[in-house]
Amino acid sequence: MTVVRRAQPWLSTAARLLLGGVLVVAGALKLPDPAEAVRAVRAYRLLPEGLVGPVAFGLPVVEVAVGLALLAGVFLRTAALAAAVLMAVFTAAVASAWARGLQIDCGCFGGGGEVAAGETGYPAEVARDVALLLVALALARWPRSRLALGGPAAGVREPARV
Amino acid sequence: MSDPRRTSARRRIAERRAAEAAARAAALRRRRTVVGGVVAAVLVLVAVVVVVVVQTQRTQTSPAAAVPAGTTDGGTAVALGPDDAPVTVDVYEDPLCPYCARIEAAAGDTLEQLAADGAVQVRYRTIAFLDRASTDDYSTRALNAAGVVVDAAGVEAWLRFHDALFAEQPAEGGPGLDDDRLVELAAQAGATGAEVERGIRDLRFADWTEQVTDAASRAGVTGTPTVLVDGEPLPAEELTAEGVRAAVEGAAP
């Protein structure tokens, strides 16, 4: 038990870096080519045309913001929960595209959602998103971590009673 | 010596003060966290709004953007074969898509023959969504050059240029054909002159390439090649000369 307790802050740090790194990279890759981002969101055929643009342009900013908070270690629990919500939404969207038999790429790391004929990668995409969802939930449950700018610092006990 | 009652009273006072100080510190921390959280939330919101506005402007193409002469369907297609042909075939392809080059090699002549016979109208819809698969935005440059060719020299020249693009298709991941080569191919296809060369080098139809690519996305096309026979997508395994011919015959009334 003590081993786990001592390792937990470092595990949480690893989770922060993994999740935060993935989110920052994924968000940043969607920014250089906005027309591509629009096509990727439209390819899911889930949103009315009026919402496609705002989602395609706004979502990467949210990803980057949540990712930076996780990397820096500020507002950790909130950021972890936000990451979990993002991953749940992504998983649901990809699963629905899969279930409807759409031939698209998830556009997770940029790209316009296009795939060459018959080259969809749904199982891997869903597996990755579910794994990251679990990491985010674990981080929300155990947010105390090393190398964090804010939040409950690891190793420091709850405010000592004088 | 000391009065035990006074000692315990002092201790109680000291404890109370310490508790009050701790409570104040905790309240201060909470207030700071709340203020920090509100500031962070506002910053993220502002960033979202700014980026949405900027990106919306970046994707805006002029509604008055030049559309190449010789195209049909609002500039989104180059049509082979008569308008009143009994069957319509829409072919979506990207100049850099390797599978498109294979389809062109396998079924391109068949489609041209069917169009020449008047059995179908083939509407070629070349789009540019593989720009990131080359190091020099080849899809957009090649599509723009095709626009310049059809604008200057008509559909026949466009078809020769289109076939040459697929015959000389560069590999994904590297540079595409350079502008010099595109100008040469255009000239070989029948589009010559300083105006053509300028159009190719200066991306005269850049906005148009974005518009036709966006139009394909709106039409639900998420991959190339996509071949529609009277609106129905042809399965990948039927993208052969025989497959296309059979699908056209099956669709003919």
Tab-separated table of C-alpha atoms in Angstrom:
chain	number	residue	atom	x	y	z
A	1	MET	CA	0.000	0.000	0.000
A	2	THR	CA	2.715	2.458	0.950
A	3	VAL	CA	4.461	1.748	-2.338
A	4	VAL	CA	1.293	2.597	-4.209
A	5	ARG	CA	0.784	5.671	-2.046
A	6	ARG	CA	4.305	6.837	-2.684
A	7	ALA	CA	4.094	6.116	-6.404
A	8	GLN	CA	0.681	7.748	-6.871
A	9	PRO	CA	1.898	11.362	-7.228
A	10	TRP	CA	4.399	10.282	-9.862
A	11	LEU	CA	1.782	8.194	-11.668
A	12	SER	CA	-0.484	11.231	-11.672
A	13	THR	CA	2.362	13.316	-13.074
A	14	ALA	CA	2.850	10.780	-15.857
A	15	ALA	CA	-0.890	10.826	-16.551
A	16	ARG	CA	-0.850	14.638	-16.692
A	17	LEU	CA	2.034	14.712	-19.158
A	18	LEU	CA	0.518	12.006	-21.377
A	19	LEU	CA	-2.985	13.453	-21.460
A	20	GLY	CA	-1.838	17.076	-21.618
A	21	GLY	CA	0.710	16.345	-24.335
A	22	VAL	CA	-1.816	14.493	-26.487
A	23	LEU	CA	-4.402	17.268	-26.120
A	24	VAL	CA	-1.971	20.109	-26.899
A	25	VAL	CA	-0.601	18.319	-29.966
A	26	ALA	CA	-4.045	17.272	-31.192
A	27	GLY	CA	-5.422	20.791	-30.775
A	28	ALA	CA	-2.427	22.560	-32.297
A	29	LEU	CA	-2.457	20.329	-35.399
A	30	LYS	CA	-6.035	21.412	-36.147
A	31	LEU	CA	-5.233	25.124	-36.277
A	32	PRO	CA	-3.042	25.683	-39.386
A	33	ASP	CA	-5.632	24.564	-41.962
A	34	PRO	CA	-9.116	25.707	-40.901
A	35	ALA	CA	-10.784	24.534	-44.127
A	36	GLU	CA	-9.546	21.040	-43.352
A	37	ALA	CA	-10.886	21.267	-39.799
A	38	VAL	CA	-14.316	22.185	-41.142
A	39	ARG	CA	-14.325	19.183	-43.485
A	40	ALA	CA	-13.268	16.870	-40.655
A	41	VAL	CA	-16.144	17.978	-38.419
A	42	ARG	CA	-18.642	17.950	-41.284
A	43	ALA	CA	-17.606	14.403	-42.214
A	44	TYR	CA	-19.230	13.083	-39.016
A	45	ARG	CA	-22.632	14.329	-40.255
A	46	LEU	CA	-23.703	15.024	-36.693
A	47	LEU	CA	-23.934	18.812	-36.571
A	48	PRO	CA	-26.066	21.275	-38.503
A	49	GLU	CA	-24.011	23.266	-41.014
A	50	GLY	CA	-24.225	26.417	-38.880
A	51	LEU	CA	-22.401	24.753	-35.996
A	52	VAL	CA	-19.717	23.023	-38.044
A	53	GLY	CA	-17.455	26.078	-38.275
A	54	PRO	CA	-17.608	27.177	-34.618
A	55	VAL	CA	-16.986	23.613	-33.407
A	56	ALA	CA	-14.165	23.034	-35.893
A	57	PHE	CA	-12.445	26.262	-34.838
A	58	GLY	CA	-13.341	26.390	-31.126
A	59	LEU	CA	-12.735	22.781	-30.104
A	60	PRO	CA	-8.955	22.869	-30.776
A	61	VAL	CA	-8.646	25.910	-28.506
A	62	VAL	CA	-10.404	24.045	-25.709
A	63	GLU	CA	-8.140	21.042	-26.276
A	64	VAL	CA	-5.018	23.188	-26.097
A	65	ALA	CA	-6.261	25.050	-22.998
A	66	VAL	CA	-7.131	21.850	-21.124
A	67	GLY	CA	-3.856	20.295	-22.243
A	68	LEU	CA	-1.803	23.261	-21.021
A	69	ALA	CA	-3.576	23.203	-17.646
A	70	LEU	CA	-2.738	19.507	-17.305
A	71	LEU	CA	0.900	20.014	-18.307
A	72	ALA	CA	1.310	22.940	-15.905
A	73	GLY	CA	-0.622	21.229	-13.160
A	74	VAL	CA	-3.114	24.006	-12.463
A	75	PHE	CA	-6.849	23.499	-11.868
A	76	LEU	CA	-5.972	19.855	-12.089
A	77	ARG	CA	-9.236	18.243	-11.089
A	78	THR	CA	-11.270	20.557	-13.315
A	79	ALA	CA	-8.876	20.041	-16.219
A	80	ALA	CA	-8.926	16.262	-15.754
A	81	LEU	CA	-12.722	16.233	-15.721
A	82	ALA	CA	-12.805	18.466	-18.805
A	83	ALA	CA	-10.391	16.094	-20.551
A	84	ALA	CA	-12.640	13.181	-19.580
A	85	VAL	CA	-15.663	14.965	-21.055
A	86	LEU	CA	-13.733	15.688	-24.277
A	87	MET	CA	-12.641	12.058	-24.579
A	88	ALA	CA	-16.173	10.806	-23.905
A	89	VAL	CA	-17.530	13.098	-26.641
A	90	PHE	CA	-14.807	12.034	-29.095
A	91	THR	CA	-15.398	8.360	-28.355
A	92	ALA	CA	-19.142	8.749	-28.872
A	93	ALA	CA	-18.640	10.637	-32.150
A	94	VAL	CA	-16.219	8.078	-33.584
A	95	ALA	CA	-18.370	5.170	-32.409
A	96	SER	CA	-21.424	6.722	-34.050
A	97	ALA	CA	-19.544	7.225	-37.335
A	98	TRP	CA	-18.475	3.591	-37.133
A	99	ALA	CA	-21.984	2.399	-36.354
A	100	ARG	CA	-23.438	4.395	-39.246
A	101	GLY	CA	-20.885	2.894	-41.624
A	102	LEU	CA	-19.313	6.241	-42.560
A	103	GLN	CA	-15.964	6.042	-44.303
A	104	ILE	CA	-14.049	8.739	-42.445
A	105	ASP	CA	-10.894	9.389	-40.531
A	106	CYS	CA	-11.501	10.708	-37.008
A	107	GLY	CA	-9.515	13.860	-37.712
A	108	CYS	CA	-8.187	13.556	-34.171
A	109	PHE	CA	-4.770	14.931	-35.066
A	110	GLY	CA	-5.736	17.240	-37.890
A	111	GLY	CA	-6.595	16.182	-41.392
A	112	GLY	CA	-9.827	16.691	-43.206
A	113	GLY	CA	-11.532	13.476	-42.139
A	114	GLU	CA	-10.855	11.881	-45.507
A	115	VAL	CA	-9.707	8.307	-45.931
A	116	ALA	CA	-8.702	6.330	-48.954
A	117	ALA	CA	-11.298	3.737	-49.850
A	118	GLY	CA	-11.704	1.134	-47.111
A	119	GLU	CA	-8.936	2.461	-44.868
A	120	THR	CA	-10.905	3.429	-41.789
A	121	GLY	CA	-9.259	2.836	-38.418
A	122	TYR	CA	-12.228	2.856	-36.057
A	123	PRO	CA	-11.163	0.120	-33.590
A	124	ALA	CA	-7.799	1.767	-32.892
A	125	GLU	CA	-9.365	5.226	-32.653
A	126	VAL	CA	-12.016	4.098	-30.178
A	127	ALA	CA	-9.493	2.103	-28.133
A	128	ARG	CA	-7.172	5.111	-27.882
A	129	ASP	CA	-9.950	7.472	-26.845
A	130	VAL	CA	-11.308	5.062	-24.229
A	131	ALA	CA	-7.808	4.553	-22.798
A	132	LEU	CA	-7.300	8.315	-22.535
A	133	LEU	CA	-10.763	8.659	-20.980
A	134	LEU	CA	-9.761	6.202	-18.249
A	135	VAL	CA	-6.498	8.080	-17.660
A	136	ALA	CA	-8.444	11.336	-17.325
A	137	LEU	CA	-10.895	9.814	-14.855
A	138	ALA	CA	-8.063	8.355	-12.768
A	139	LEU	CA	-6.381	11.752	-12.726
A	140	ALA	CA	-9.594	13.412	-11.563
A	141	ARG	CA	-9.793	10.870	-8.739
A	142	TRP	CA	-6.101	11.222	-7.709
A	143	PRO	CA	-5.047	14.721	-8.761
A	144	ARG	CA	-2.161	15.058	-6.286
A	145	SER	CA	1.003	14.985	-8.360
A	146	ARG	CA	4.632	16.011	-8.504
A	147	LEU	CA	5.971	18.857	-10.620
A	148	ALA	CA	2.678	20.750	-10.551
A	149	LEU	CA	2.390	24.517	-10.338
A	150	GLY	CA	-0.881	24.531	-8.436
A	151	GLY	CA	-3.385	22.307	-6.743
A	152	PRO	CA	-2.849	19.967	-3.838
A	153	ALA	CA	0.885	19.368	-3.746
A	154	ALA	CA	2.074	15.837	-3.318
A	155	GLY	CA	3.895	15.074	-0.115
A	156	VAL	CA	2.311	18.008	1.689
A	157	ARG	CA	-0.317	16.815	4.070
A	158	GLU	CA	-3.651	18.502	4.428
A	159	PRO	CA	-3.170	21.890	6.228
A	160	ALA	CA	-1.710	20.953	9.594
A	161	ARG	CA	-3.850	21.560	12.604
A	162	VAL	CA	-1.930	23.821	14.981
B	1	MET	CA	4.225	28.682	40.468
B	2	SER	CA	1.922	29.617	37.617
B	3	ASP	CA	-1.759	29.359	37.953
B	4	PRO	CA	-2.842	26.292	35.978
B	5	ARG	CA	-6.174	27.898	35.151
B	6	ARG	CA	-4.461	30.914	33.574
B	7	THR	CA	-2.163	28.668	31.588
B	8	SER	CA	-5.034	26.710	30.138
B	9	ALA	CA	-6.906	29.943	29.365
B	10	ARG	CA	-3.861	31.269	27.520
B	11	ARG	CA	-3.573	28.067	25.625
B	12	ARG	CA	-7.221	28.209	24.635
B	13	ILE	CA	-6.793	31.764	23.386
B	14	ALA	CA	-3.669	30.833	21.432
B	15	GLU	CA	-5.447	27.860	19.909
B	16	ARG	CA	-8.442	29.962	18.956
B	17	ARG	CA	-6.196	32.555	17.325
B	18	ALA	CA	-4.318	29.905	15.411
B	19	ALA	CA	-7.582	28.386	14.212
B	20	GLU	CA	-8.832	31.805	13.124
B	21	ALA	CA	-5.599	32.483	11.248
B	22	ALA	CA	-5.818	29.108	9.543
B	23	ALA	CA	-9.425	29.773	8.577
B	24	ARG	CA	-8.482	33.185	7.196
B	25	ALA	CA	-5.627	31.664	5.204
B	26	ALA	CA	-7.914	28.937	3.883
B	27	ALA	CA	-10.536	31.511	2.903
B	28	LEU	CA	-7.885	33.563	1.153
B	29	ARG	CA	-6.676	30.479	-0.724
B	30	ARG	CA	-10.214	29.626	-1.722
B	31	ARG	CA	-10.826	33.176	-2.896
B	32	ARG	CA	-7.613	33.131	-4.919
B	33	THR	CA	-8.572	29.800	-6.493
B	34	VAL	CA	-12.026	31.093	-7.402
B	35	VAL	CA	-10.623	34.329	-8.831
B	36	GLY	CA	-7.936	32.402	-10.698
B	37	GLY	CA	-10.527	29.988	-12.041
B	38	VAL	CA	-12.791	32.768	-13.251
B	39	VAL	CA	-9.862	34.570	-14.892
B	40	ALA	CA	-8.724	31.345	-16.591
B	41	ALA	CA	-12.250	30.574	-17.795
B	42	VAL	CA	-12.632	34.076	-19.223
B	43	LEU	CA	-9.255	33.809	-20.962
B	44	VAL	CA	-10.195	30.477	-22.553
B	45	LEU	CA	-13.543	31.912	-23.657
B	46	VAL	CA	-11.861	34.955	-25.204
B	47	ALA	CA	-9.332	32.698	-26.950
B	48	VAL	CA	-12.143	30.547	-28.368
B	49	VAL	CA	-14.015	33.581	-29.692
B	50	VAL	CA	-10.882	35.146	-31.196
B	51	VAL	CA	-9.812	31.905	-32.893
B	52	VAL	CA	-13.319	31.204	-34.230
B	53	VAL	CA	-13.453	34.707	-35.739
B	54	VAL	CA	-9.944	34.517	-37.214
B	55	GLN	CA	-10.419	31.022	-38.660
B	56	THR	CA	-13.813	31.944	-40.085
B	57	GLN	CA	-12.170	34.812	-41.920
B	58	ARG	CA	-9.358	32.572	-43.105
B	59	THR	CA	-11.802	30.111	-44.657
B	60	GLN	CA	-13.891	32.801	-46.317
B	61	THR	CA	-13.471	32.803	-50.075
B	62	SER	CA	-14.712	35.679	-52.153
B	63	PRO	CA	-18.149	34.866	-53.588
B	64	ALA	CA	-16.935	36.681	-56.688
B	65	ALA	CA	-13.909	34.379	-56.964
B	66	ALA	CA	-12.915	33.629	-60.532
B	67	VAL	CA	-14.419	30.362	-61.830
B	68	PRO	CA	-12.705	28.765	-64.829
B	69	ALA	CA	-14.636	28.935	-68.078
B	70	GLY	CA	-15.575	25.521	-69.446
B	71	THR	CA	-16.675	24.109	-66.085
B	72	THR	CA	-20.256	23.164	-65.229
B	73	ASP	CA	-22.442	22.805	-62.147
B	74	GLY	CA	-21.381	26.102	-60.607
B	75	GLY	CA	-17.757	25.527	-61.541
B	76	THR	CA	-17.481	22.296	-59.545
B	77	ALA	CA	-17.201	19.906	-62.497
B	78	VAL	CA	-15.752	19.406	-65.946
B	79	ALA	CA	-18.258	17.436	-67.994
B	80	LEU	CA	-17.543	14.899	-70.749
B	81	GLY	CA	-20.409	13.650	-72.837
B	82	PRO	CA	-23.799	15.140	-73.616
B	83	ASP	CA	-25.954	16.888	-71.015
B	84	ASP	CA	-28.897	14.641	-71.947
B	85	ALA	CA	-26.979	11.380	-71.534
B	86	PRO	CA	-29.145	8.722	-69.815
B	87	VAL	CA	-26.645	8.124	-67.005
B	88	THR	CA	-24.520	10.522	-64.993
B	89	VAL	CA	-21.214	9.494	-63.459
B	90	ASP	CA	-19.559	11.785	-60.913
B	91	VAL	CA	-15.857	11.167	-60.314
B	92	TYR	CA	-14.260	12.803	-57.287
B	93	GLU	CA	-10.501	12.589	-57.299
B	94	ASP	CA	-7.457	14.331	-55.878
B	95	PRO	CA	-4.406	14.776	-58.128
B	96	LEU	CA	-2.209	13.201	-55.438
B	97	CYS	CA	-4.430	10.232	-54.542
B	98	PRO	CA	-2.598	7.032	-55.567
B	99	TYR	CA	-5.786	4.976	-55.762
B	100	CYS	CA	-7.249	7.590	-58.121
B	101	ALA	CA	-4.307	7.141	-60.461
B	102	ARG	CA	-4.914	3.377	-60.477
B	103	ILE	CA	-8.623	3.864	-61.220
B	104	GLU	CA	-7.733	6.288	-63.990
B	105	ALA	CA	-5.320	3.758	-65.480
B	106	ALA	CA	-7.881	0.954	-65.185
B	107	ALA	CA	-11.158	2.672	-66.071
B	108	GLY	CA	-10.330	6.145	-67.385
B	109	ASP	CA	-10.442	5.145	-71.061
B	110	THR	CA	-13.692	3.265	-70.545
B	111	LEU	CA	-15.322	6.339	-69.008
B	112	GLU	CA	-14.072	8.536	-71.848
B	113	GLN	CA	-15.373	6.040	-74.410
B	114	LEU	CA	-18.786	5.807	-72.718
B	115	ALA	CA	-18.965	9.606	-72.681
B	116	ALA	CA	-17.910	9.847	-76.325
B	117	ASP	CA	-20.637	7.318	-77.226
B	118	GLY	CA	-23.194	9.472	-75.459
B	119	ALA	CA	-24.021	6.701	-72.993
B	120	VAL	CA	-23.015	8.767	-69.971
B	121	GLN	CA	-22.078	12.214	-68.931
B	122	VAL	CA	-18.959	11.996	-66.788
B	123	ARG	CA	-18.598	14.911	-64.411
B	124	TYR	CA	-15.031	15.060	-63.240
B	125	ARG	CA	-14.833	16.778	-59.880
B	126	THR	CA	-11.181	17.226	-59.082
B	127	ILE	CA	-10.665	18.408	-55.514
B	128	ALA	CA	-7.685	19.254	-53.335
B	129	PHE	CA	-7.716	17.696	-49.926
B	130	LEU	CA	-4.367	15.995	-49.867
B	131	ASP	CA	-2.302	19.165	-49.569
B	132	ARG	CA	-0.687	17.909	-46.388
B	133	ALA	CA	0.415	14.734	-48.150
B	134	SER	CA	2.912	16.673	-50.236
B	135	THR	CA	5.516	19.175	-49.131
B	136	ASP	CA	4.403	21.893	-51.524
B	137	ASP	CA	0.582	21.882	-51.567
B	138	TYR	CA	0.635	19.871	-54.753
B	139	SER	CA	-3.088	19.083	-54.804
B	140	THR	CA	-4.041	22.757	-54.783
B	141	ARG	CA	-1.389	23.702	-57.371
B	142	ALA	CA	-2.345	20.865	-59.716
B	143	LEU	CA	-6.068	21.597	-59.405
B	144	ASN	CA	-5.442	25.293	-60.013
B	145	ALA	CA	-3.380	24.428	-63.098
B	146	ALA	CA	-6.223	22.217	-64.372
B	147	GLY	CA	-8.557	25.186	-63.884
B	148	VAL	CA	-6.210	27.389	-65.883
B	149	VAL	CA	-6.073	24.805	-68.691
B	150	VAL	CA	-9.847	24.347	-69.012
B	151	ASP	CA	-10.323	28.109	-68.808
B	152	ALA	CA	-7.805	28.808	-71.578
B	153	ALA	CA	-8.154	25.819	-73.872
B	154	GLY	CA	-11.405	23.985	-73.123
B	155	VAL	CA	-12.490	20.519	-72.035
B	156	GLU	CA	-10.461	18.499	-74.559
B	157	ALA	CA	-7.231	20.119	-73.407
B	158	TRP	CA	-8.330	19.706	-69.793
B	159	LEU	CA	-8.797	15.968	-70.333
B	160	ARG	CA	-5.306	15.583	-71.802
B	161	PHE	CA	-3.859	17.581	-68.903
B	162	HIS	CA	-5.844	15.525	-66.374
B	163	ASP	CA	-4.585	12.251	-67.876
B	164	ALA	CA	-1.015	13.563	-67.865
B	165	LEU	CA	-1.299	14.537	-64.172
B	166	PHE	CA	-2.248	10.993	-63.229
B	167	ALA	CA	0.300	9.439	-65.571
B	168	GLU	CA	3.049	11.468	-63.888
B	169	GLN	CA	1.595	11.411	-60.402
B	170	PRO	CA	4.269	12.088	-57.758
B	171	ALA	CA	4.509	9.923	-54.658
B	172	GLU	CA	2.819	11.029	-51.459
B	173	GLY	CA	5.045	12.488	-48.777
B	174	GLY	CA	7.429	14.403	-51.033
B	175	PRO	CA	7.245	17.360	-53.389
B	176	GLY	CA	4.736	17.343	-56.224
B	177	LEU	CA	5.407	18.263	-59.837
B	178	ASP	CA	6.844	21.767	-59.795
B	179	ASP	CA	5.259	24.726	-61.523
B	180	ASP	CA	7.680	24.438	-64.462
B	181	ARG	CA	6.481	20.900	-65.132
B	182	LEU	CA	2.819	21.893	-64.748
B	183	VAL	CA	3.364	24.664	-67.319
B	184	GLU	CA	5.012	22.152	-69.684
B	185	LEU	CA	2.176	19.654	-69.284
B	186	ALA	CA	-0.363	22.406	-69.858
B	187	ALA	CA	1.418	23.394	-73.059
B	188	GLN	CA	1.528	19.761	-74.228
B	189	ALA	CA	-2.210	19.508	-73.530
B	190	GLY	CA	-2.849	22.555	-75.655
B	191	ALA	CA	-2.904	25.470	-73.223
B	192	THR	CA	-0.037	27.821	-74.018
B	193	GLY	CA	0.876	31.434	-73.558
B	194	ALA	CA	2.055	33.859	-70.922
B	195	GLU	CA	-1.416	34.121	-69.443
B	196	VAL	CA	-1.557	30.359	-68.809
B	197	GLU	CA	1.897	30.343	-67.276
B	198	ARG	CA	1.044	33.254	-64.991
B	199	GLY	CA	-2.232	31.607	-63.986
B	200	ILE	CA	-0.402	28.432	-62.974
B	201	ARG	CA	2.428	30.150	-61.117
B	202	ASP	CA	0.248	32.762	-59.376
B	203	LEU	CA	-2.523	30.330	-58.372
B	204	ARG	CA	-5.112	32.300	-60.279
B	205	PHE	CA	-7.932	29.977	-59.208
B	206	ALA	CA	-6.815	29.411	-55.604
B	207	ASP	CA	-10.185	30.472	-54.160
B	208	TRP	CA	-11.966	28.258	-56.658
B	209	THR	CA	-9.909	25.222	-55.551
B	210	GLU	CA	-11.109	25.838	-51.971
B	211	GLN	CA	-14.688	26.252	-53.098
B	212	VAL	CA	-14.841	23.012	-55.087
B	213	THR	CA	-13.130	21.102	-52.279
B	214	ASP	CA	-15.621	22.489	-49.783
B	215	ALA	CA	-18.481	21.662	-52.146
B	216	ALA	CA	-17.357	18.019	-52.227
B	217	SER	CA	-17.271	17.950	-48.439
B	218	ARG	CA	-20.792	19.392	-48.323
B	219	ALA	CA	-21.878	16.712	-50.773
B	220	GLY	CA	-20.705	14.121	-48.236
B	221	VAL	CA	-17.565	13.028	-50.039
B	222	THR	CA	-14.992	11.950	-47.456
B	223	GLY	CA	-12.517	10.083	-49.584
B	224	THR	CA	-11.095	9.777	-53.060
B	225	PRO	CA	-11.737	8.193	-55.374
B	226	THR	CA	-15.497	8.471	-55.004
B	227	VAL	CA	-17.437	7.455	-58.092
B	228	LEU	CA	-21.187	7.989	-58.165
B	229	VAL	CA	-23.330	6.373	-60.845
B	230	ASP	CA	-26.572	8.353	-60.949
B	231	GLY	CA	-25.787	9.457	-57.412
B	232	GLU	CA	-25.098	5.985	-56.054
B	233	PRO	CA	-21.542	5.345	-54.836
B	234	LEU	CA	-19.731	2.540	-56.619
B	235	PRO	CA	-18.107	0.091	-54.158
B	236	ALA	CA	-14.306	0.047	-54.208
B	237	GLU	CA	-14.116	-3.424	-55.763
B	238	GLU	CA	-16.214	-2.279	-58.743
B	239	LEU	CA	-13.835	0.546	-59.645
B	240	THR	CA	-12.545	-1.271	-62.725
B	241	ALA	CA	-13.277	-0.964	-66.438
B	242	GLU	CA	-15.750	-3.875	-66.277
B	243	GLY	CA	-17.246	-2.687	-63.011
B	244	VAL	CA	-17.860	0.816	-64.311
B	245	ARG	CA	-19.300	-0.467	-67.588
B	246	ALA	CA	-21.618	-2.877	-65.784
B	247	ALA	CA	-22.779	-0.180	-63.357
B	248	VAL	CA	-23.510	2.229	-66.203
B	249	GLU	CA	-25.432	-0.442	-68.133
B	250	GLY	CA	-27.318	-1.357	-64.984
B	251	ALA	CA	-28.277	2.266	-64.400
B	252	ALA	CA	-29.305	2.960	-67.988
B	253	PRO	CA	-33.090	3.063	-68.394
